mmCIF file of C-alpha atoms in Angstrom:
data_model
loop_
_atom_site.group_PDB
_atom_site.id
_atom_site.type_symbol
_atom_site.label_atom_id
_atom_site.label_comp_id
_atom_site.label_asym_id
_atom_site.label_seq_id
_atom_site.Cartn_x
_atom_site.Cartn_y
_atom_site.Cartn_z
ATOM 1 C CA ASN A 1323 -1.007 -9.123 -2.325
ATOM 2 C CA ALA A 1324 2.696 -9.478 -1.745
ATOM 3 C CA GLY A 1325 3.842 -11.500 1.384
ATOM 4 C CA VAL A 1326 6.457 -10.457 3.893
ATOM 5 C CA MET A 1327 9.331 -9.502 2.195
ATOM 6 C CA GLN A 1328 13.191 -9.560 3.537
ATOM 7 C CA ASN A 1329 16.251 -8.596 2.228
ATOM 8 C CA PRO A 1330 19.240 -9.518 1.360
ATOM 9 C CA ARG A 1331 18.242 -13.374 1.357
ATOM 10 C CA HIS A 1332 22.031 -13.845 2.249
ATOM 11 C CA LEU A 1333 24.354 -11.516 3.820
ATOM 12 C CA VAL A 1334 28.014 -12.631 4.574
ATOM 13 C CA ARG A 1335 29.870 -10.415 6.813
ATOM 14 C CA ARG A 1336 33.444 -10.489 8.463
ATOM 15 C CA ARG A 1337 34.030 -10.214 12.166
ATOM 16 C CA GLY A 1338 33.379 -6.741 13.192
ATOM 17 C CA GLN A 1339 31.682 -5.464 10.479
ATOM 18 C CA GLU A 1340 28.016 -4.451 10.413
ATOM 19 C CA ALA A 1341 24.922 -6.365 9.230
ATOM 20 C CA ARG A 1342 21.569 -4.390 7.980
ATOM 21 C CA LEU A 1343 18.668 -6.588 7.708
ATOM 22 C CA ARG A 1344 15.605 -5.266 6.134
ATOM 23 C CA CYS A 1345 11.616 -6.280 6.407
ATOM 24 C CA SER A 1346 8.672 -4.894 4.398
ATOM 25 C CA PRO A 1347 5.714 -5.987 5.974
ATOM 26 C CA MET A 1348 2.580 -7.327 4.070
ATOM 27 C CA LYS A 1349 0.446 -4.554 3.113
ATOM 28 C CA GLY A 1350 -1.909 -3.181 5.829
ATOM 29 C CA HIS A 1351 0.379 -4.756 8.559
ATOM 30 C CA SER A 1352 1.459 -2.270 11.056
ATOM 31 C CA HIS A 1353 3.336 -4.851 13.537
ATOM 32 C CA VAL A 1354 6.605 -6.423 13.048
ATOM 33 C CA TYR A 1355 8.500 -9.254 14.937
ATOM 34 C CA TRP A 1356 11.865 -10.214 14.528
ATOM 35 C CA TYR A 1357 12.665 -13.788 15.228
ATOM 36 C CA ARG A 1358 16.618 -15.573 15.213
ATOM 37 C CA GLN A 1359 16.683 -19.171 14.370
ATOM 38 C CA LEU A 1360 20.183 -21.079 15.170
ATOM 39 C CA PRO A 1361 20.954 -24.446 13.421
ATOM 40 C CA GLU A 1362 18.843 -27.345 14.906
ATOM 41 C CA GLU A 1363 16.701 -24.836 17.438
ATOM 42 C CA GLY A 1364 13.539 -23.083 16.983
ATOM 43 C CA LEU A 1365 12.656 -19.600 16.481
ATOM 44 C CA LYS A 1366 13.564 -17.146 19.209
ATOM 45 C CA PHE A 1367 11.830 -13.936 19.598
ATOM 46 C CA MET A 1368 14.097 -10.855 19.633
ATOM 47 C CA VAL A 1369 11.597 -7.659 19.160
ATOM 48 C CA TYR A 1370 8.516 -6.586 18.267
ATOM 49 C CA LEU A 1371 7.906 -3.061 16.785
ATOM 50 C CA GLN A 1372 5.064 -0.867 15.490
ATOM 51 C CA LYS A 1373 5.657 2.038 13.465
ATOM 52 C CA GLU A 1374 8.139 4.443 15.058
ATOM 53 C CA ASN A 1375 7.739 2.505 18.326
ATOM 54 C CA ILE A 1376 9.422 -0.557 19.964
ATOM 55 C CA ILE A 1377 7.015 -2.386 21.875
ATOM 56 C CA ASP A 1378 9.216 -5.191 23.505
ATOM 57 C CA GLU A 1379 12.762 -5.803 23.085
ATOM 58 C CA SER A 1380 13.006 -8.283 25.639
ATOM 59 C CA GLY A 1381 14.571 -10.924 23.409
ATOM 60 C CA MET A 1382 17.223 -8.740 21.978
ATOM 61 C CA PRO A 1383 20.864 -9.267 23.363
ATOM 62 C CA LYS A 1384 21.881 -5.965 25.330
ATOM 63 C CA GLU A 1385 25.029 -4.674 23.157
ATOM 64 C CA ARG A 1386 25.169 -4.650 19.355
ATOM 65 C CA PHE A 1387 22.008 -5.126 18.065
ATOM 66 C CA SER A 1388 19.002 -2.700 17.619
ATOM 67 C CA ALA A 1389 15.944 -2.494 15.636
ATOM 68 C CA GLU A 1390 13.738 0.370 14.141
ATOM 69 C CA PHE A 1391 10.680 0.301 12.106
ATOM 70 C CA PRO A 1392 10.141 4.271 10.881
ATOM 71 C CA LYS A 1393 7.270 5.970 9.713
ATOM 72 C CA GLU A 1394 8.086 5.238 6.052
ATOM 73 C CA GLY A 1395 10.190 2.167 4.904
ATOM 74 C CA PRO A 1396 11.173 -1.130 6.116
ATOM 75 C CA SER A 1397 11.756 -2.113 9.341
ATOM 76 C CA ILE A 1398 15.612 -2.487 10.056
ATOM 77 C CA LEU A 1399 17.218 -5.033 12.373
ATOM 78 C CA ARG A 1400 21.207 -3.589 12.805
ATOM 79 C CA ILE A 1401 23.849 -5.972 14.303
ATOM 80 C CA GLN A 1402 27.071 -4.030 14.856
ATOM 81 C CA GLN A 1403 30.772 -5.220 15.330
ATOM 82 C CA VAL A 1404 29.379 -9.102 14.131
ATOM 83 C CA VAL A 1405 30.943 -11.905 15.728
ATOM 84 C CA ARG A 1406 30.699 -15.586 14.720
ATOM 85 C CA GLY A 1407 27.854 -16.443 16.611
ATOM 86 C CA ASP A 1408 25.718 -14.487 15.133
ATOM 87 C CA SER A 1409 25.629 -16.408 12.345
ATOM 88 C CA ALA A 1410 21.996 -17.780 11.810
ATOM 89 C CA ALA A 1411 18.800 -17.297 10.066
ATOM 90 C CA TYR A 1412 16.710 -13.786 10.869
ATOM 91 C CA PHE A 1413 13.182 -14.054 10.325
ATOM 92 C CA CYS A 1414 10.817 -11.109 10.047
ATOM 93 C CA ALA A 1415 7.070 -11.618 10.913
ATOM 94 C CA SER A 1416 4.200 -9.064 10.304
ATOM 95 C CA SER A 1417 0.652 -8.956 11.743
ATOM 96 C CA PRO A 1418 -2.147 -6.641 11.193
ATOM 97 C CA GLN A 1419 -2.644 -6.343 15.156
ATOM 98 C CA GLY A 1420 -0.506 -6.756 18.000
ATOM 99 C CA GLY A 1421 -2.770 -9.627 19.267
ATOM 100 C CA GLY A 1422 -6.128 -10.659 19.611
ATOM 101 C CA PRO A 1423 -8.365 -13.010 18.328
ATOM 102 C CA ALA A 1424 -8.291 -12.797 14.722
ATOM 103 C CA ASP A 1425 -4.110 -11.902 14.792
ATOM 104 C CA THR A 1426 -1.749 -14.140 12.868
ATOM 105 C CA GLN A 1427 1.711 -13.438 12.384
ATOM 106 C CA TYR A 1428 3.102 -14.209 8.775
ATOM 107 C CA PHE A 1429 6.815 -14.816 8.215
ATOM 108 C CA GLY A 1430 9.375 -13.846 5.355
ATOM 109 C CA PRO A 1431 11.804 -15.887 4.203
ATOM 110 C CA GLY A 1432 14.613 -14.626 6.088
ATOM 111 C CA THR A 1433 18.005 -13.704 5.931
ATOM 112 C CA ARG A 1434 20.690 -16.012 6.157
ATOM 113 C CA LEU A 1435 23.865 -14.404 7.997
ATOM 114 C CA THR A 1436 27.194 -15.888 7.650
ATOM 115 C CA VAL A 1437 30.006 -14.323 9.628
ATOM 116 C CA LEU A 1438 33.620 -15.336 8.579
ATOM 117 C CA GLN B 831 13.826 -21.484 30.045
ATOM 118 C CA GLN B 832 11.924 -23.612 27.071
ATOM 119 C CA GLN B 833 8.198 -22.035 27.356
ATOM 120 C CA VAL B 834 7.095 -24.769 24.878
ATOM 121 C CA LYS B 835 8.607 -28.376 24.878
ATOM 122 C CA GLN B 836 8.091 -30.376 21.415
ATOM 123 C CA SER B 837 8.615 -33.764 20.905
ATOM 124 C CA PRO B 838 9.815 -35.836 19.058
ATOM 125 C CA GLN B 839 12.828 -33.921 17.359
ATOM 126 C CA SER B 840 12.716 -36.316 14.373
ATOM 127 C CA LEU B 841 10.083 -38.291 12.813
ATOM 128 C CA ILE B 842 9.801 -41.066 9.827
ATOM 129 C CA VAL B 843 6.698 -41.759 8.410
ATOM 130 C CA GLN B 844 5.376 -44.140 5.820
ATOM 131 C CA LYS B 845 3.571 -42.721 2.836
ATOM 132 C CA GLY B 846 0.030 -42.893 4.097
ATOM 133 C CA GLY B 847 0.555 -43.236 7.960
ATOM 134 C CA ILE B 848 0.006 -40.657 10.565
ATOM 135 C CA SER B 849 2.474 -38.464 11.922
ATOM 136 C CA ILE B 850 1.931 -37.374 15.380
ATOM 137 C CA ILE B 851 3.917 -34.293 16.871
ATOM 138 C CA ASN B 852 3.437 -33.222 20.674
ATOM 139 C CA CYS B 853 3.819 -30.100 22.577
ATOM 140 C CA ALA B 854 3.525 -29.137 26.277
ATOM 141 C CA TYR B 855 3.414 -25.473 27.649
ATOM 142 C CA GLU B 856 3.581 -24.623 31.267
ATOM 143 C CA ASN B 857 2.274 -20.757 31.191
ATOM 144 C CA THR B 858 -1.590 -20.813 31.765
ATOM 145 C CA ALA B 859 -1.969 -17.561 30.333
ATOM 146 C CA PHE B 860 -1.307 -18.789 26.740
ATOM 147 C CA ASP B 861 -4.275 -18.879 24.748
ATOM 148 C CA TYR B 862 -3.169 -19.298 21.063
ATOM 149 C CA PHE B 863 -1.449 -22.218 19.905
ATOM 150 C CA PRO B 864 -0.432 -22.090 16.116
ATOM 151 C CA TRP B 865 1.659 -24.748 14.374
ATOM 152 C CA TYR B 866 4.222 -23.458 11.449
ATOM 153 C CA GLN B 867 5.476 -25.727 8.611
ATOM 154 C CA GLN B 868 8.804 -25.041 7.416
ATOM 155 C CA PHE B 869 10.882 -26.263 4.161
ATOM 156 C CA PRO B 870 14.437 -25.852 3.931
ATOM 157 C CA GLY B 871 15.670 -22.431 3.203
ATOM 158 C CA LYS B 872 12.080 -21.023 3.545
ATOM 159 C CA GLY B 873 10.267 -19.006 6.309
ATOM 160 C CA PRO B 874 7.583 -20.703 8.534
ATOM 161 C CA ALA B 875 4.217 -20.816 7.005
ATOM 162 C CA LEU B 876 0.927 -20.882 9.483
ATOM 163 C CA LEU B 877 -0.422 -24.154 8.947
ATOM 164 C CA ILE B 878 -3.356 -24.358 11.593
ATOM 165 C CA ALA B 879 -4.214 -22.684 15.041
ATOM 166 C CA ILE B 880 -6.300 -23.583 17.744
ATOM 167 C CA ARG B 881 -7.396 -21.465 20.960
ATOM 168 C CA PRO B 882 -8.490 -23.242 24.136
ATOM 169 C CA ASP B 883 -12.072 -22.877 23.939
ATOM 170 C CA VAL B 884 -12.168 -26.017 21.862
ATOM 171 C CA SER B 885 -10.391 -29.437 21.847
ATOM 172 C CA GLU B 886 -9.916 -30.428 18.509
ATOM 173 C CA LYS B 887 -9.576 -28.542 14.986
ATOM 174 C CA LYS B 888 -9.211 -30.095 11.727
ATOM 175 C CA GLU B 889 -8.468 -28.788 8.642
ATOM 176 C CA GLY B 890 -8.072 -31.180 5.612
ATOM 177 C CA ARG B 891 -5.651 -33.804 6.403
ATOM 178 C CA PHE B 892 -4.302 -31.771 9.636
ATOM 179 C CA THR B 893 -5.812 -31.691 13.045
ATOM 180 C CA ILE B 894 -4.782 -30.127 16.461
ATOM 181 C CA SER B 895 -6.076 -31.990 19.499
ATOM 182 C CA PHE B 896 -5.638 -29.820 22.755
ATOM 183 C CA ASN B 897 -5.648 -30.994 26.281
ATOM 184 C CA LYS B 898 -6.497 -27.805 28.547
ATOM 185 C CA SER B 899 -5.907 -29.612 31.793
ATOM 186 C CA ALA B 900 -2.787 -31.261 30.857
ATOM 187 C CA LYS B 901 -1.584 -28.314 28.924
ATOM 188 C CA GLN B 902 -0.732 -30.273 25.956
ATOM 189 C CA PHE B 903 -1.608 -29.900 22.250
ATOM 190 C CA SER B 904 -0.558 -32.066 19.402
ATOM 191 C CA LEU B 905 -0.469 -31.959 15.519
ATOM 192 C CA HIS B 906 -1.898 -34.876 13.834
ATOM 193 C CA ILE B 907 -1.119 -35.270 9.913
ATOM 194 C CA MET B 908 -3.580 -38.103 8.523
ATOM 195 C CA ASP B 909 -2.529 -39.775 5.277
ATOM 196 C CA SER B 910 1.104 -38.578 5.318
ATOM 197 C CA GLN B 911 2.715 -37.685 1.762
ATOM 198 C CA PRO B 912 6.152 -37.141 1.047
ATOM 199 C CA GLY B 913 4.949 -33.003 0.337
ATOM 200 C CA ASP B 914 4.547 -33.104 3.875
ATOM 201 C CA SER B 915 8.215 -33.838 4.834
ATOM 202 C CA ALA B 916 9.485 -30.540 6.487
ATOM 203 C CA THR B 917 10.062 -29.083 9.851
ATOM 204 C CA TYR B 918 6.972 -28.329 11.809
ATOM 205 C CA PHE B 919 6.805 -26.049 14.858
ATOM 206 C CA CYS B 920 4.434 -25.304 17.382
ATOM 207 C CA ALA B 921 4.089 -22.063 19.190
ATOM 208 C CA ALA B 922 2.021 -20.236 21.777
ATOM 209 C CA ASN B 923 1.287 -16.828 23.057
ATOM 210 C CA ARG B 924 -0.996 -14.539 25.034
ATOM 211 C CA GLY B 925 -3.096 -13.712 22.172
ATOM 212 C CA SER B 926 -4.999 -10.891 23.866
ATOM 213 C CA THR B 927 -2.003 -9.053 24.613
ATOM 214 C CA LEU B 928 1.705 -8.651 22.988
ATOM 215 C CA GLY B 929 2.195 -10.679 19.945
ATOM 216 C CA ARG B 930 5.650 -12.583 20.598
ATOM 217 C CA LEU B 931 5.507 -15.843 19.934
ATOM 218 C CA TYR B 932 7.194 -18.810 22.338
ATOM 219 C CA PHE B 933 8.197 -21.692 19.897
ATOM 220 C CA GLY B 934 8.957 -25.425 20.142
ATOM 221 C CA ARG B 935 12.573 -26.507 18.782
ATOM 222 C CA GLY B 936 11.120 -28.236 15.944
ATOM 223 C CA THR B 937 10.193 -31.495 14.601
ATOM 224 C CA GLN B 938 11.769 -32.660 11.447
ATOM 225 C CA LEU B 939 9.596 -35.013 9.649
ATOM 226 C CA THR B 940 10.335 -37.333 6.828
ATOM 227 C CA VAL B 941 7.627 -39.065 4.943
ATOM 228 C CA TRP B 942 8.886 -42.166 2.900
ATOM 229 C CA PRO B 943 7.098 -43.205 -0.446
#
């Protein structure tokens, strides 16, 4: 049973370019979360999605960042016009439910974004 | 505002010793407290989790102690091994509702052989 998959694992962009990060949840999971990890810091929640729905985007910067989880295909985190401060590790997690006693979030290996 | 506070930031333990990492939270609505282990270049992996209806949970060498009245919980690693060297994150959320996790800043554990 494959775990959460993320690609690319490493992404280098120049300032002003777009970054597109992909996440395929575990089989049978319909809930996806995106977190950002800056050096020497914990993970910060960005957005929580279900298929075709954004449930909670309270952690997303208001500009340049967007996320989607279409009916078919992976979830995508898109960062437009990247700046150096966007350099971080971006992790995707999935869960079978959106909460509840038996729910657990499983994390992917992350995408390390470097903005030159 | 950091919803979950974790200490220490780094910890060095001799092989065979006990590693203890502490976390505190403010939001009494939190009812699910997982610990994640992260190795360099990898994603966080769930280690052990507890809900506030019990005060302790043990899985192998890993134990979570939970103090609801003090709003604190801790991870104990017994007989620490060099392979345990990693960064450990505590987290919390309102498990009954939306799934976002609030993470502590992490503890970098080094176990010397």
